[in-house]
Amino acid sequence: MTKQFIKELYSIWIAERPTQLAAALAYYGMFSFAPIIFVAVSIAGLFIENIDPASQLFQRLEQVFGEGISNLVQESVMSISTAPSSSSILISVISFLAIIYAASGLFYQLQFSLNKIWLVPIKEKGQTKSFIRQRLFSFLIVIGFGLLGILAIFINLLLAWFGSILQRLLGLNCTEVMVARLLAPILLALIIALFYKILPETKVAWRDVWFGAIITTVLFLVALFLAGIFFQYSSLNSALQATGAFTVLLVGFYYLAQIFLLGAICCRVYSELYGSRRLSNTS
């Protein structure tokens, strides 16, 4: 069973060349990550006072990836948030819509890539309506990321409160960082499974996405762990300039995109061999 799964996975990877889709995702990721962070932080700031989600994010990035990557991300986000004080309301609205459009580009490409993997046929008619619908759907996902930012902050506050209760009642030194490290893989797997489920423009059963989501989550965490070790203990961290950080970030997006698409192919192979599409393929 495992041998058949690996053989089918390998044949799809070689025949359909998802590495080209990963390269496109890396390109969109480089130009979309700053608008996505800006929109998410802006939405979170509308609902939460006395907490700066952007500062928390940049501190986490510096802890994991070092000062070079953190500064590059921070400068990219700040360049978007900086606007002339004399801008009119119309220009501000147009600028914000342009930021939303740029942020949605990554999710649009994600949907396109997943459609390719699931062999979704391109519609010959109604392409304009389909494009508008896909962009609107991508806008909603960007807004959803902002809501996820709010949820993450509330979860951190809840974990801090829960950890203090355990320490006071049971004497357990259970900090919110420890609990967050346990919950992070679960939340990441849920988000990835949701992407695999709702982004493709074809029917995908929930039971078909869990295996691929777990594989992707494990590979993501391993990749981020190794990247964190590399940046913390390598000499590049002190000498990394803007160009070097940009290149490293682009390569990182490329490998993460390959992992994401590998997980999507796992979902497809699982559905065809053991899942919801097994009967249709055997008939």
PDB file of C-alpha atoms in Angstrom:
ATOM      1  CA  MET A   1       0.000   0.000   0.000  1.00  0.00           C
ATOM      2  CA  THR A   2       2.774   2.428   0.941  1.00  0.00           C
ATOM      3  CA  LYS A   3       4.814   1.417  -2.103  1.00  0.00           C
ATOM      4  CA  GLN A   4       1.881   2.109  -4.416  1.00  0.00           C
ATOM      5  CA  PHE A   5       1.295   5.494  -2.807  1.00  0.00           C
ATOM      6  CA  ILE A   6       4.942   6.555  -3.159  1.00  0.00           C
ATOM      7  CA  LYS A   7       5.084   5.306  -6.750  1.00  0.00           C
ATOM      8  CA  GLU A   8       1.989   7.299  -7.720  1.00  0.00           C
ATOM      9  CA  LEU A   9       3.256  10.364  -5.876  1.00  0.00           C
ATOM     10  CA  TYR A  10       6.611  10.188  -7.647  1.00  0.00           C
ATOM     11  CA  SER A  11       5.051   9.726 -11.096  1.00  0.00           C
ATOM     12  CA  ILE A  12       2.811  12.782 -10.648  1.00  0.00           C
ATOM     13  CA  TRP A  13       5.727  14.882  -9.373  1.00  0.00           C
ATOM     14  CA  ILE A  14       7.868  13.971 -12.389  1.00  0.00           C
ATOM     15  CA  ALA A  15       5.139  14.138 -15.041  1.00  0.00           C
ATOM     16  CA  GLU A  16       3.317  17.319 -13.995  1.00  0.00           C
ATOM     17  CA  ARG A  17       6.365  19.306 -12.788  1.00  0.00           C
ATOM     18  CA  PRO A  18       4.908  21.155  -9.795  1.00  0.00           C
ATOM     19  CA  THR A  19       8.293  22.813  -9.268  1.00  0.00           C
ATOM     20  CA  GLN A  20       7.296  25.346 -11.924  1.00  0.00           C
ATOM     21  CA  LEU A  21       4.152  26.137  -9.945  1.00  0.00           C
ATOM     22  CA  ALA A  22       6.319  26.431  -6.823  1.00  0.00           C
ATOM     23  CA  ALA A  23       8.526  28.991  -8.564  1.00  0.00           C
ATOM     24  CA  ALA A  24       5.452  31.073  -9.416  1.00  0.00           C
ATOM     25  CA  LEU A  25       4.230  30.780  -5.821  1.00  0.00           C
ATOM     26  CA  ALA A  26       7.624  31.940  -4.545  1.00  0.00           C
ATOM     27  CA  TYR A  27       7.462  34.973  -6.843  1.00  0.00           C
ATOM     28  CA  TYR A  28       3.963  35.904  -5.681  1.00  0.00           C
ATOM     29  CA  GLY A  29       4.961  35.209  -2.091  1.00  0.00           C
ATOM     30  CA  MET A  30       7.835  37.697  -2.248  1.00  0.00           C
ATOM     31  CA  PHE A  31       5.548  40.493  -3.407  1.00  0.00           C
ATOM     32  CA  SER A  32       2.523  39.520  -1.304  1.00  0.00           C
ATOM     33  CA  PHE A  33       3.932  38.774   2.141  1.00  0.00           C
ATOM     34  CA  ALA A  34       4.321  42.441   3.111  1.00  0.00           C
ATOM     35  CA  PRO A  35       0.766  43.454   2.032  1.00  0.00           C
ATOM     36  CA  ILE A  36      -0.637  40.366   3.783  1.00  0.00           C
ATOM     37  CA  ILE A  37       1.145  41.238   7.030  1.00  0.00           C
ATOM     38  CA  PHE A  38       0.085  44.889   6.715  1.00  0.00           C
ATOM     39  CA  VAL A  39      -3.589  44.008   6.176  1.00  0.00           C
ATOM     40  CA  ALA A  40      -3.591  41.429   8.980  1.00  0.00           C
ATOM     41  CA  VAL A  41      -1.938  43.826  11.428  1.00  0.00           C
ATOM     42  CA  SER A  42      -4.248  46.685  10.393  1.00  0.00           C
ATOM     43  CA  ILE A  43      -7.372  44.600  10.935  1.00  0.00           C
ATOM     44  CA  ALA A  44      -6.084  43.311  14.270  1.00  0.00           C
ATOM     45  CA  GLY A  45      -5.293  46.872  15.354  1.00  0.00           C
ATOM     46  CA  LEU A  46      -8.900  47.935  14.762  1.00  0.00           C
ATOM     47  CA  PHE A  47     -10.183  45.551  17.421  1.00  0.00           C
ATOM     48  CA  ILE A  48      -7.349  45.319  19.935  1.00  0.00           C
ATOM     49  CA  GLU A  49      -5.858  48.214  21.888  1.00  0.00           C
ATOM     50  CA  ASN A  50      -2.713  48.403  24.012  1.00  0.00           C
ATOM     51  CA  ILE A  51      -1.154  45.521  22.024  1.00  0.00           C
ATOM     52  CA  ASP A  52       1.083  45.972  19.010  1.00  0.00           C
ATOM     53  CA  PRO A  53       0.776  42.786  16.904  1.00  0.00           C
ATOM     54  CA  ALA A  54       3.397  44.024  14.436  1.00  0.00           C
ATOM     55  CA  SER A  55       6.070  44.369  17.128  1.00  0.00           C
ATOM     56  CA  GLN A  56       5.287  40.893  18.443  1.00  0.00           C
ATOM     57  CA  LEU A  57       5.578  39.465  14.936  1.00  0.00           C
ATOM     58  CA  PHE A  58       8.914  41.147  14.223  1.00  0.00           C
ATOM     59  CA  GLN A  59      10.305  39.991  17.575  1.00  0.00           C
ATOM     60  CA  ARG A  60       9.327  36.391  16.787  1.00  0.00           C
ATOM     61  CA  LEU A  61      10.922  36.638  13.342  1.00  0.00           C
ATOM     62  CA  GLU A  62      14.149  37.952  14.832  1.00  0.00           C
ATOM     63  CA  GLN A  63      14.201  35.156  17.411  1.00  0.00           C
ATOM     64  CA  VAL A  64      13.742  32.451  14.769  1.00  0.00           C
ATOM     65  CA  PHE A  65      15.453  33.780  11.628  1.00  0.00           C
ATOM     66  CA  GLY A  66      17.785  36.464  12.901  1.00  0.00           C
ATOM     67  CA  GLU A  67      18.049  40.205  12.472  1.00  0.00           C
ATOM     68  CA  GLY A  68      18.611  40.248   8.696  1.00  0.00           C
ATOM     69  CA  ILE A  69      15.332  38.588   7.719  1.00  0.00           C
ATOM     70  CA  SER A  70      13.402  40.410  10.444  1.00  0.00           C
ATOM     71  CA  ASN A  71      14.665  43.812   9.260  1.00  0.00           C
ATOM     72  CA  LEU A  72      13.804  43.011   5.641  1.00  0.00           C
ATOM     73  CA  VAL A  73      10.234  42.059   6.555  1.00  0.00           C
ATOM     74  CA  GLN A  74       9.858  45.073   8.836  1.00  0.00           C
ATOM     75  CA  GLU A  75      11.147  47.518   6.227  1.00  0.00           C
ATOM     76  CA  SER A  76       8.851  46.024   3.574  1.00  0.00           C
ATOM     77  CA  VAL A  77       5.789  46.367   5.798  1.00  0.00           C
ATOM     78  CA  MET A  78       6.728  49.867   6.958  1.00  0.00           C
ATOM     79  CA  SER A  79       7.223  51.037   3.374  1.00  0.00           C
ATOM     80  CA  ILE A  80       3.618  50.067   2.686  1.00  0.00           C
ATOM     81  CA  SER A  81       2.253  51.699   5.834  1.00  0.00           C
ATOM     82  CA  THR A  82       4.065  54.980   5.158  1.00  0.00           C
ATOM     83  CA  ALA A  83       1.759  57.326   3.244  1.00  0.00           C
ATOM     84  CA  PRO A  84       2.000  61.044   2.509  1.00  0.00           C
ATOM     85  CA  SER A  85       0.143  63.113   5.079  1.00  0.00           C
ATOM     86  CA  SER A  86      -1.434  65.228   2.358  1.00  0.00           C
ATOM     87  CA  SER A  87      -3.058  62.278   0.614  1.00  0.00           C
ATOM     88  CA  SER A  88      -6.748  62.699  -0.127  1.00  0.00           C
ATOM     89  CA  ILE A  89      -9.391  60.219   0.954  1.00  0.00           C
ATOM     90  CA  LEU A  90      -9.738  58.961  -2.616  1.00  0.00           C
ATOM     91  CA  ILE A  91      -6.002  58.308  -2.906  1.00  0.00           C
ATOM     92  CA  SER A  92      -6.013  56.557   0.467  1.00  0.00           C
ATOM     93  CA  VAL A  93      -8.890  54.306  -0.595  1.00  0.00           C
ATOM     94  CA  ILE A  94      -7.215  53.511  -3.915  1.00  0.00           C
ATOM     95  CA  SER A  95      -3.944  52.765  -2.124  1.00  0.00           C
ATOM     96  CA  PHE A  96      -5.652  50.428   0.321  1.00  0.00           C
ATOM     97  CA  LEU A  97      -7.461  48.604  -2.504  1.00  0.00           C
ATOM     98  CA  ALA A  98      -4.144  48.255  -4.321  1.00  0.00           C
ATOM     99  CA  ILE A  99      -2.608  46.742  -1.180  1.00  0.00           C
ATOM    100  CA  ILE A 100      -5.522  44.306  -0.884  1.00  0.00           C
ATOM    101  CA  TYR A 101      -5.117  43.374  -4.549  1.00  0.00           C
ATOM    102  CA  ALA A 102      -1.396  42.747  -4.086  1.00  0.00           C
ATOM    103  CA  ALA A 103      -2.027  40.683  -0.963  1.00  0.00           C
ATOM    104  CA  SER A 104      -4.604  38.543  -2.750  1.00  0.00           C
ATOM    105  CA  GLY A 105      -2.148  37.663  -5.534  1.00  0.00           C
ATOM    106  CA  LEU A 106      -0.553  34.879  -3.487  1.00  0.00           C
ATOM    107  CA  PHE A 107      -3.886  33.222  -2.715  1.00  0.00           C
ATOM    108  CA  TYR A 108      -4.979  33.560  -6.334  1.00  0.00           C
ATOM    109  CA  GLN A 109      -1.821  31.730  -7.404  1.00  0.00           C
ATOM    110  CA  LEU A 110      -2.379  29.141  -4.675  1.00  0.00           C
ATOM    111  CA  GLN A 111      -5.827  28.431  -6.068  1.00  0.00           C
ATOM    112  CA  PHE A 112      -4.461  28.249  -9.616  1.00  0.00           C
ATOM    113  CA  SER A 113      -1.742  25.801  -8.530  1.00  0.00           C
ATOM    114  CA  LEU A 114      -4.170  23.571  -6.644  1.00  0.00           C
ATOM    115  CA  ASN A 115      -6.502  23.562  -9.648  1.00  0.00           C
ATOM    116  CA  LYS A 116      -3.581  22.329 -11.749  1.00  0.00           C
ATOM    117  CA  ILE A 117      -2.779  19.578  -9.282  1.00  0.00           C
ATOM    118  CA  TRP A 118      -6.403  18.435  -9.085  1.00  0.00           C
ATOM    119  CA  LEU A 119      -6.668  18.585 -12.913  1.00  0.00           C
ATOM    120  CA  VAL A 120      -9.510  21.096 -12.828  1.00  0.00           C
ATOM    121  CA  PRO A 121     -10.398  21.957 -16.457  1.00  0.00           C
ATOM    122  CA  ILE A 122     -10.117  25.583 -17.535  1.00  0.00           C
ATOM    123  CA  LYS A 123     -13.513  27.062 -18.288  1.00  0.00           C
ATOM    124  CA  GLU A 124     -13.765  28.292 -21.863  1.00  0.00           C
ATOM    125  CA  LYS A 125     -16.779  30.480 -21.111  1.00  0.00           C
ATOM    126  CA  GLY A 126     -17.244  32.985 -18.343  1.00  0.00           C
ATOM    127  CA  GLN A 127     -13.538  33.503 -17.741  1.00  0.00           C
ATOM    128  CA  THR A 128     -14.083  37.134 -16.733  1.00  0.00           C
ATOM    129  CA  LYS A 129     -16.679  36.182 -14.129  1.00  0.00           C
ATOM    130  CA  SER A 130     -14.443  33.387 -12.909  1.00  0.00           C
ATOM    131  CA  PHE A 131     -11.488  35.774 -12.558  1.00  0.00           C
ATOM    132  CA  ILE A 132     -13.573  38.294 -10.600  1.00  0.00           C
ATOM    133  CA  ARG A 133     -14.971  35.545  -8.383  1.00  0.00           C
ATOM    134  CA  GLN A 134     -11.495  34.178  -7.687  1.00  0.00           C
ATOM    135  CA  ARG A 135     -10.172  37.632  -6.815  1.00  0.00           C
ATOM    136  CA  LEU A 136     -13.093  38.324  -4.479  1.00  0.00           C
ATOM    137  CA  PHE A 137     -12.503  34.968  -2.851  1.00  0.00           C
ATOM    138  CA  SER A 138      -8.824  35.872  -2.433  1.00  0.00           C
ATOM    139  CA  PHE A 139      -9.851  39.195  -0.848  1.00  0.00           C
ATOM    140  CA  LEU A 140     -11.934  37.290   1.705  1.00  0.00           C
ATOM    141  CA  ILE A 141      -8.973  35.057   2.533  1.00  0.00           C
ATOM    142  CA  VAL A 142      -6.804  38.130   3.146  1.00  0.00           C
ATOM    143  CA  ILE A 143      -9.468  39.506   5.500  1.00  0.00           C
ATOM    144  CA  GLY A 144      -9.567  36.093   7.135  1.00  0.00           C
ATOM    145  CA  PHE A 145      -5.843  36.325   7.811  1.00  0.00           C
ATOM    146  CA  GLY A 146      -6.495  39.557   9.669  1.00  0.00           C
ATOM    147  CA  LEU A 147      -9.105  37.804  11.784  1.00  0.00           C
ATOM    148  CA  LEU A 148      -6.620  34.994  12.394  1.00  0.00           C
ATOM    149  CA  GLY A 149      -4.207  37.612  13.705  1.00  0.00           C
ATOM    150  CA  ILE A 150      -6.846  38.719  16.204  1.00  0.00           C
ATOM    151  CA  LEU A 151      -7.495  35.103  17.166  1.00  0.00           C
ATOM    152  CA  ALA A 152      -3.770  34.462  17.666  1.00  0.00           C
ATOM    153  CA  ILE A 153      -3.473  37.414  20.052  1.00  0.00           C
ATOM    154  CA  PHE A 154      -6.478  36.259  22.070  1.00  0.00           C
ATOM    155  CA  ILE A 155      -5.036  32.736  22.192  1.00  0.00           C
ATOM    156  CA  ASN A 156      -1.735  34.092  23.540  1.00  0.00           C
ATOM    157  CA  LEU A 157      -3.614  36.010  26.236  1.00  0.00           C
ATOM    158  CA  LEU A 158      -5.682  32.929  27.072  1.00  0.00           C
ATOM    159  CA  LEU A 159      -2.574  30.749  27.268  1.00  0.00           C
ATOM    160  CA  ALA A 160      -0.892  33.238  29.593  1.00  0.00           C
ATOM    161  CA  TRP A 161      -3.954  33.217  31.858  1.00  0.00           C
ATOM    162  CA  PHE A 162      -4.201  29.413  31.743  1.00  0.00           C
ATOM    163  CA  GLY A 163      -0.496  29.004  32.500  1.00  0.00           C
ATOM    164  CA  SER A 164      -0.722  31.316  35.508  1.00  0.00           C
ATOM    165  CA  ILE A 165      -3.657  29.282  36.871  1.00  0.00           C
ATOM    166  CA  LEU A 166      -1.752  25.996  36.518  1.00  0.00           C
ATOM    167  CA  GLN A 167       1.282  27.493  38.206  1.00  0.00           C
ATOM    168  CA  ARG A 168      -0.792  28.917  41.066  1.00  0.00           C
ATOM    169  CA  LEU A 169      -2.991  25.863  41.695  1.00  0.00           C
ATOM    170  CA  LEU A 170      -0.776  22.915  40.768  1.00  0.00           C
ATOM    171  CA  GLY A 171       2.673  24.419  41.002  1.00  0.00           C
ATOM    172  CA  LEU A 172       3.377  23.555  37.361  1.00  0.00           C
ATOM    173  CA  ASN A 173       5.786  25.818  35.526  1.00  0.00           C
ATOM    174  CA  CYS A 174       3.662  25.760  32.359  1.00  0.00           C
ATOM    175  CA  THR A 175       4.188  28.990  30.460  1.00  0.00           C
ATOM    176  CA  GLU A 176       2.194  30.172  27.483  1.00  0.00           C
ATOM    177  CA  VAL A 177       5.239  29.555  25.277  1.00  0.00           C
ATOM    178  CA  MET A 178       5.242  25.853  26.113  1.00  0.00           C
ATOM    179  CA  VAL A 179       1.513  25.488  25.512  1.00  0.00           C
ATOM    180  CA  ALA A 180       1.733  27.524  22.305  1.00  0.00           C
ATOM    181  CA  ARG A 181       4.428  25.200  20.972  1.00  0.00           C
ATOM    182  CA  LEU A 182       2.073  22.284  21.540  1.00  0.00           C
ATOM    183  CA  LEU A 183      -0.900  23.976  19.900  1.00  0.00           C
ATOM    184  CA  ALA A 184       0.960  25.561  16.971  1.00  0.00           C
ATOM    185  CA  PRO A 185       1.278  22.339  14.908  1.00  0.00           C
ATOM    186  CA  ILE A 186      -2.420  21.592  15.402  1.00  0.00           C
ATOM    187  CA  LEU A 187      -3.497  25.072  14.300  1.00  0.00           C
ATOM    188  CA  LEU A 188      -1.102  24.993  11.344  1.00  0.00           C
ATOM    189  CA  ALA A 189      -2.452  21.611  10.220  1.00  0.00           C
ATOM    190  CA  LEU A 190      -6.021  22.923  10.450  1.00  0.00           C
ATOM    191  CA  ILE A 191      -5.205  25.993   8.341  1.00  0.00           C
ATOM    192  CA  ILE A 192      -3.388  23.924   5.699  1.00  0.00           C
ATOM    193  CA  ALA A 193      -6.243  21.409   5.573  1.00  0.00           C
ATOM    194  CA  LEU A 194      -8.675  24.294   5.128  1.00  0.00           C
ATOM    195  CA  PHE A 195      -6.642  25.594   2.182  1.00  0.00           C
ATOM    196  CA  TYR A 196      -6.544  22.146   0.574  1.00  0.00           C
ATOM    197  CA  LYS A 197     -10.298  21.859   1.054  1.00  0.00           C
ATOM    198  CA  ILE A 198     -11.684  25.228  -0.046  1.00  0.00           C
ATOM    199  CA  LEU A 199      -9.183  26.625  -2.561  1.00  0.00           C
ATOM    200  CA  PRO A 200      -9.480  24.070  -5.412  1.00  0.00           C
ATOM    201  CA  GLU A 201     -12.434  24.681  -7.717  1.00  0.00           C
ATOM    202  CA  THR A 202     -13.498  21.064  -7.456  1.00  0.00           C
ATOM    203  CA  LYS A 203     -15.104  18.899  -4.818  1.00  0.00           C
ATOM    204  CA  VAL A 204     -12.550  17.754  -2.252  1.00  0.00           C
ATOM    205  CA  ALA A 205     -13.691  15.663   0.706  1.00  0.00           C
ATOM    206  CA  TRP A 206     -12.439  16.430   4.181  1.00  0.00           C
ATOM    207  CA  ARG A 207     -11.090  12.894   4.599  1.00  0.00           C
ATOM    208  CA  ASP A 208      -8.880  13.442   1.537  1.00  0.00           C
ATOM    209  CA  VAL A 209      -6.998  16.448   2.934  1.00  0.00           C
ATOM    210  CA  TRP A 210      -5.934  15.381   6.434  1.00  0.00           C
ATOM    211  CA  PHE A 211      -3.065  13.107   5.429  1.00  0.00           C
ATOM    212  CA  GLY A 212      -1.567  15.713   3.094  1.00  0.00           C
ATOM    213  CA  ALA A 213      -2.081  18.465   5.680  1.00  0.00           C
ATOM    214  CA  ILE A 214      -0.225  16.460   8.335  1.00  0.00           C
ATOM    215  CA  ILE A 215       2.657  15.706   5.946  1.00  0.00           C
ATOM    216  CA  THR A 216       2.882  19.390   4.990  1.00  0.00           C
ATOM    217  CA  THR A 217       2.773  20.520   8.619  1.00  0.00           C
ATOM    218  CA  VAL A 218       5.583  18.173   9.647  1.00  0.00           C
ATOM    219  CA  LEU A 219       7.769  19.221   6.707  1.00  0.00           C
ATOM    220  CA  PHE A 220       7.013  22.914   7.351  1.00  0.00           C
ATOM    221  CA  LEU A 221       8.040  22.634  10.996  1.00  0.00           C
ATOM    222  CA  VAL A 222      11.207  20.713  10.129  1.00  0.00           C
ATOM    223  CA  ALA A 223      12.127  23.291   7.467  1.00  0.00           C
ATOM    224  CA  LEU A 224      11.497  26.223   9.825  1.00  0.00           C
ATOM    225  CA  PHE A 225      13.458  24.506  12.598  1.00  0.00           C
ATOM    226  CA  LEU A 226      16.459  23.921  10.336  1.00  0.00           C
ATOM    227  CA  ALA A 227      16.221  27.472   8.967  1.00  0.00           C
ATOM    228  CA  GLY A 228      16.164  28.849  12.507  1.00  0.00           C
ATOM    229  CA  ILE A 229      19.287  26.884  13.434  1.00  0.00           C
ATOM    230  CA  PHE A 230      21.040  28.032  10.272  1.00  0.00           C
ATOM    231  CA  PHE A 231      20.337  31.722  10.828  1.00  0.00           C
ATOM    232  CA  GLN A 232      21.061  31.654  14.546  1.00  0.00           C
ATOM    233  CA  TYR A 233      24.445  29.954  14.284  1.00  0.00           C
ATOM    234  CA  SER A 234      25.765  30.972  10.883  1.00  0.00           C
ATOM    235  CA  SER A 235      28.018  33.933  10.193  1.00  0.00           C
ATOM    236  CA  LEU A 236      25.557  35.160   7.563  1.00  0.00           C
ATOM    237  CA  ASN A 237      23.321  36.585  10.256  1.00  0.00           C
ATOM    238  CA  SER A 238      25.663  39.476  11.019  1.00  0.00           C
ATOM    239  CA  ALA A 239      26.830  40.158   7.487  1.00  0.00           C
ATOM    240  CA  LEU A 240      23.516  39.655   5.698  1.00  0.00           C
ATOM    241  CA  GLN A 241      22.622  42.697   3.638  1.00  0.00           C
ATOM    242  CA  ALA A 242      19.292  43.569   2.012  1.00  0.00           C
ATOM    243  CA  THR A 243      20.101  41.775  -1.236  1.00  0.00           C
ATOM    244  CA  GLY A 244      21.260  38.660   0.564  1.00  0.00           C
ATOM    245  CA  ALA A 245      18.176  38.611   2.787  1.00  0.00           C
ATOM    246  CA  PHE A 246      15.939  39.027  -0.253  1.00  0.00           C
ATOM    247  CA  THR A 247      17.626  36.081  -1.975  1.00  0.00           C
ATOM    248  CA  VAL A 248      17.433  33.866   1.101  1.00  0.00           C
ATOM    249  CA  LEU A 249      13.760  34.742   1.574  1.00  0.00           C
ATOM    250  CA  LEU A 250      13.003  33.961  -2.070  1.00  0.00           C
ATOM    251  CA  VAL A 251      14.708  30.564  -1.827  1.00  0.00           C
ATOM    252  CA  GLY A 252      12.828  29.909   1.407  1.00  0.00           C
ATOM    253  CA  PHE A 253       9.494  30.696  -0.236  1.00  0.00           C
ATOM    254  CA  TYR A 254      10.411  28.380  -3.113  1.00  0.00           C
ATOM    255  CA  TYR A 255      11.093  25.387  -0.881  1.00  0.00           C
ATOM    256  CA  LEU A 256       8.027  26.050   1.277  1.00  0.00           C
ATOM    257  CA  ALA A 257       5.931  26.239  -1.899  1.00  0.00           C
ATOM    258  CA  GLN A 258       7.290  22.865  -2.998  1.00  0.00           C
ATOM    259  CA  ILE A 259       6.358  21.387   0.371  1.00  0.00           C
ATOM    260  CA  PHE A 260       2.843  22.845   0.105  1.00  0.00           C
ATOM    261  CA  LEU A 261       2.348  21.420  -3.391  1.00  0.00           C
ATOM    262  CA  LEU A 262       3.796  18.065  -2.329  1.00  0.00           C
ATOM    263  CA  GLY A 263       1.150  17.927   0.377  1.00  0.00           C
ATOM    264  CA  ALA A 264      -1.537  18.778  -2.190  1.00  0.00           C
ATOM    265  CA  ILE A 265      -0.356  15.913  -4.406  1.00  0.00           C
ATOM    266  CA  CYS A 266      -0.510  13.637  -1.351  1.00  0.00           C
ATOM    267  CA  CYS A 267      -4.157  14.677  -0.955  1.00  0.00           C
ATOM    268  CA  ARG A 268      -4.877  13.837  -4.583  1.00  0.00           C
ATOM    269  CA  VAL A 269      -3.111  10.461  -4.472  1.00  0.00           C
ATOM    270  CA  TYR A 270      -4.814   9.586  -1.192  1.00  0.00           C
ATOM    271  CA  SER A 271      -8.228  10.441  -2.628  1.00  0.00           C
ATOM    272  CA  GLU A 272      -7.595   8.302  -5.714  1.00  0.00           C
ATOM    273  CA  LEU A 273      -6.197   5.276  -3.864  1.00  0.00           C
ATOM    274  CA  TYR A 274      -8.030   5.250  -0.545  1.00  0.00           C
ATOM    275  CA  GLY A 275     -10.407   8.227  -0.399  1.00  0.00           C
ATOM    276  CA  SER A 276     -13.504   9.663  -2.013  1.00  0.00           C
ATOM    277  CA  ARG A 277     -12.302   9.250  -5.619  1.00  0.00           C
ATOM    278  CA  ARG A 278     -11.343   5.598  -5.309  1.00  0.00           C
ATOM    279  CA  LEU A 279     -14.650   4.220  -6.607  1.00  0.00           C
ATOM    280  CA  SER A 280     -14.767   6.613  -9.579  1.00  0.00           C
ATOM    281  CA  ASN A 281     -11.246   5.581 -10.630  1.00  0.00           C
ATOM    282  CA  THR A 282     -11.887   1.848 -10.331  1.00  0.00           C
ATOM    283  CA  SER A 283     -15.158   1.931 -12.252  1.00  0.00           C
TER     284      SER A 283
END
